[in-house]
């Protein structure tokens, strides 16, 4: 594709959820993706579609075909709750993108959605919520040679925030990484005419954004046992913010168990850069 590259970014959060992020000082999911896109393709243009807002018009297959790629940030919907019209809208849209053959990339909800659309299975994780830093994510044998994972360590940690997990990949998929908490942490999904590179974790986050997400979710996280109370919560979030501002703090790195696989954008976001280079630019 010559000239300017234009992308479609799908933000499925309802306005109330976006307002909650504003109150917590966190960037919206779609904006986090737009910033990540511009970090690796500075001249890219994008259309940001809020699919849960009333009156939003969903593009047809022909209109989707004009995009260089479609990007799916996380979302707080549940993909198997198909009686929710917001979920159905996103299922229909993802299916249209597969039909158009436009490359897709997504995280969290953005791996569960294409799996569900292509015939796989997503369920609530019986272990409960995986939150903050997902530990000891391991590349599979296929992952070690797959172009999406080029430059990724064999074992790494990453930002996570999810209740549901992929329990069965659809036919035509390749498992690329997983950990003890969620067997599927990275995968390629091939369906109809399209290819989707998906991650359960969040390369678009940094420590600041993860801290702000926790602020938005403080009540829920405390109720399910991640924190003993507000003071405990504030102390932890404060240390995340301090390490974000001072990444050479050996004490905080050690206390929080956070290393360069989480702190370095080059490592944390290499899957997205590889998607741009391989499926968009065709390098």
Coordinates of C-alpha atoms in Angstrom, one line a residue, residues 11-233:
X11 CA -12.5 1.4 21.4
X12 CA -15.4 -0.6 22.8
X13 CA -15.5 1.1 26.2
X14 CA -18.7 2.9 26.9
X15 CA -18.6 6.6 27.8
X16 CA -19.1 6.0 31.5
X17 CA -16.0 3.8 31.5
X18 CA -14.0 6.4 29.6
X19 CA -15.2 9.0 32.1
X20 CA -13.9 6.7 34.9
X21 CA -10.5 6.6 33.2
X22 CA -10.5 10.4 33.0
X23 CA -11.2 10.6 36.7
X24 CA -8.3 8.3 37.4
X25 CA -5.9 10.2 35.1
X26 CA -5.6 7.3 32.6
X27 CA -5.6 7.7 28.8
X28 CA -8.4 6.0 26.9
X29 CA -7.7 2.6 25.4
X30 CA -8.0 3.9 21.8
X31 CA -5.6 6.8 22.5
X32 CA -3.0 4.4 24.1
X33 CA -3.1 2.5 20.8
X34 CA -2.9 5.6 18.7
X35 CA 0.2 6.7 20.6
X36 CA 1.8 3.2 20.2
X37 CA 1.0 3.3 16.5
X38 CA 2.7 6.7 16.0
X39 CA 5.8 5.5 17.9
X40 CA 6.5 3.0 15.1
X41 CA 4.7 4.6 12.2
X42 CA 4.9 8.4 12.8
X43 CA 3.1 9.4 9.6
X44 CA 0.1 7.0 10.1
X45 CA -3.4 8.3 10.2
X46 CA -6.3 6.7 12.1
X47 CA -10.0 6.7 12.6
X48 CA -11.1 6.0 16.2
X49 CA -14.4 4.2 16.5
X50 CA -16.3 4.1 19.8
X51 CA -18.5 1.1 19.0
X52 CA -20.4 1.1 22.3
X53 CA -21.7 4.7 21.8
X54 CA -25.3 5.0 20.5
X55 CA -25.6 5.9 16.9
X56 CA -22.0 4.8 15.9
X57 CA -22.0 3.6 12.3
X58 CA -20.1 0.4 11.7
X59 CA -18.2 0.3 8.3
X60 CA -19.0 -2.4 5.8
X61 CA -16.5 -4.8 4.2
X62 CA -15.7 -2.5 1.4
X63 CA -15.0 0.5 3.7
X64 CA -12.8 -1.7 5.9
X65 CA -10.8 -2.8 2.9
X66 CA -9.4 0.7 2.5
X67 CA -7.5 0.5 5.9
X68 CA -4.0 -0.7 6.2
X69 CA -4.9 -2.4 9.5
X70 CA -7.4 -2.7 12.3
X71 CA -6.4 -2.4 15.9
X72 CA -8.3 -3.7 18.9
X73 CA -7.4 -2.4 22.4
X74 CA -8.7 -4.0 25.6
X75 CA -12.3 -3.6 26.6
X76 CA -14.4 -4.4 29.7
X77 CA -17.1 -6.3 27.8
X78 CA -17.4 -10.1 27.9
X79 CA -17.3 -11.7 24.5
X80 CA -19.5 -14.7 25.2
X81 CA -22.3 -12.4 26.4
X82 CA -23.8 -12.3 22.9
X83 CA -27.1 -10.9 24.1
X84 CA -25.4 -7.6 24.7
X85 CA -25.8 -5.5 21.5
X86 CA -22.4 -3.9 22.1
X87 CA -20.7 -7.3 22.0
X88 CA -22.7 -8.3 19.0
X89 CA -21.6 -5.2 17.2
X90 CA -18.0 -5.9 17.8
X91 CA -18.3 -9.6 16.8
X92 CA -19.9 -8.5 13.5
X93 CA -17.2 -5.9 12.9
X94 CA -14.4 -8.3 13.6
X95 CA -16.0 -10.9 11.2
X96 CA -16.2 -8.2 8.5
X97 CA -12.5 -7.4 9.0
X98 CA -11.6 -11.0 8.6
X99 CA -13.7 -11.1 5.4
X100 CA -12.0 -8.0 4.1
X101 CA -8.6 -9.6 4.6
X102 CA -7.2 -6.6 6.4
X103 CA -4.5 -7.4 9.0
X104 CA -5.6 -7.1 12.7
X105 CA -3.7 -6.7 16.0
X106 CA -5.3 -6.7 19.4
X107 CA -4.7 -7.1 23.1
X108 CA -6.7 -8.7 26.0
X109 CA -10.3 -8.4 24.7
X110 CA -8.4 -8.1 21.4
X111 CA -7.3 -11.8 21.5
X112 CA -10.6 -13.1 23.0
X113 CA -12.7 -11.5 20.3
X114 CA -11.1 -13.0 17.2
X115 CA -10.8 -16.4 18.9
X116 CA -14.6 -16.3 19.5
X117 CA -15.4 -15.1 16.0
X118 CA -13.3 -17.8 14.4
X119 CA -14.9 -20.6 16.4
X120 CA -12.7 -20.9 19.5
X121 CA -13.7 -20.7 23.1
X122 CA -13.4 -18.1 25.8
X123 CA -14.5 -18.6 29.5
X124 CA -14.1 -17.0 32.9
X125 CA -10.7 -17.9 34.3
X126 CA -11.3 -20.3 37.3
X127 CA -8.2 -18.8 39.0
X128 CA -9.8 -15.4 39.0
X129 CA -8.3 -12.1 37.8
X130 CA -4.8 -11.9 36.5
X131 CA -3.8 -8.3 37.3
X132 CA -0.8 -6.0 37.2
X133 CA 2.2 -8.0 36.0
X134 CA 1.7 -11.4 34.4
X135 CA 4.7 -13.5 35.3
X136 CA 6.8 -16.1 33.5
X137 CA 5.1 -15.9 30.1
X138 CA 6.9 -18.5 27.9
X139 CA 7.2 -18.7 24.2
X140 CA 6.1 -22.0 22.6
X141 CA 8.3 -23.8 20.1
X142 CA 6.2 -22.1 17.4
X143 CA 6.5 -18.8 19.1
X144 CA 10.3 -18.9 19.1
X145 CA 10.3 -18.9 15.3
X146 CA 7.2 -16.8 14.6
X147 CA 7.7 -13.3 13.2
X148 CA 5.4 -11.7 15.8
X149 CA 7.7 -12.7 18.6
X150 CA 11.0 -11.7 16.9
X151 CA 13.2 -10.1 19.6
X152 CA 11.1 -11.4 22.5
X153 CA 12.9 -13.2 25.4
X154 CA 12.0 -16.9 25.8
X155 CA 10.5 -16.1 29.2
X156 CA 9.2 -12.6 30.1
X157 CA 6.7 -10.7 32.3
X158 CA 4.0 -8.3 31.0
X159 CA 1.2 -6.0 31.9
X160 CA -2.1 -7.8 32.4
X161 CA -5.7 -7.1 33.5
X162 CA -8.3 -9.7 32.7
X163 CA -11.0 -12.1 34.2
X164 CA -11.6 -14.2 31.0
X165 CA -9.2 -16.3 29.1
X166 CA -9.0 -18.2 25.8
X167 CA -9.6 -21.9 26.6
X168 CA -9.6 -23.2 23.1
X169 CA -8.0 -21.8 20.0
X170 CA -10.0 -22.1 16.7
X171 CA -8.8 -24.1 13.8
X172 CA -6.1 -22.2 11.8
X173 CA -4.5 -20.7 14.9
X174 CA -1.0 -20.9 16.3
X175 CA -0.3 -20.8 20.0
X176 CA 2.8 -18.5 20.5
X177 CA 3.1 -18.0 24.3
X178 CA 1.4 -18.8 27.6
X179 CA 1.9 -19.0 31.4
X180 CA 0.6 -20.9 34.3
X181 CA -2.3 -18.4 34.8
X182 CA -3.5 -18.4 31.2
X183 CA -2.5 -21.0 28.7
X184 CA -3.0 -18.6 25.8
X185 CA -1.1 -15.4 26.2
X186 CA -0.2 -14.8 22.5
X187 CA -1.5 -16.4 19.3
X188 CA -2.0 -16.0 15.6
X189 CA -5.6 -16.5 14.3
X190 CA -6.2 -17.1 10.6
X191 CA -9.8 -17.0 9.5
X192 CA -11.6 -16.4 6.2
X193 CA -9.2 -14.0 4.3
X194 CA -7.6 -12.4 7.3
X195 CA -4.8 -12.8 9.9
X196 CA -5.0 -11.5 13.5
X197 CA -2.0 -11.3 15.8
X198 CA -3.4 -11.2 19.3
X199 CA -2.0 -10.8 22.9
X200 CA -3.7 -11.4 26.2
X201 CA -1.3 -8.8 27.8
X202 CA -1.0 -5.1 27.1
X203 CA 2.0 -3.6 25.3
X204 CA 0.2 -0.3 25.1
X205 CA 0.5 0.2 28.9
X206 CA 3.5 1.5 30.8
X207 CA 3.9 1.6 34.6
X208 CA 2.1 4.9 34.9
X209 CA -0.9 3.7 32.9
X210 CA -1.1 0.5 34.9
X211 CA -1.1 2.5 38.1
X212 CA -3.9 4.7 36.8
X213 CA -5.9 1.7 35.7
X214 CA -5.6 0.4 39.3
X215 CA -6.8 3.7 40.6
X216 CA -9.9 3.3 38.4
X217 CA -10.4 -0.2 39.7
X218 CA -9.4 0.3 43.4
X219 CA -12.7 -0.8 44.9
X220 CA -12.9 -4.0 42.8
X221 CA -9.3 -4.9 43.4
X222 CA -9.6 -4.4 47.1
X223 CA -12.8 -6.4 47.3
X224 CA -11.2 -9.4 45.5
X225 CA -8.1 -9.4 47.8
X226 CA -5.3 -7.6 45.9
X227 CA -5.0 -5.0 48.6
X228 CA -5.8 -4.9 52.3
X229 CA -7.2 -1.5 52.2
X230 CA -6.8 2.1 50.8
X231 CA -3.4 2.7 52.5
X232 CA -2.0 -0.6 51.2
X233 CA -3.3 0.3 47.7

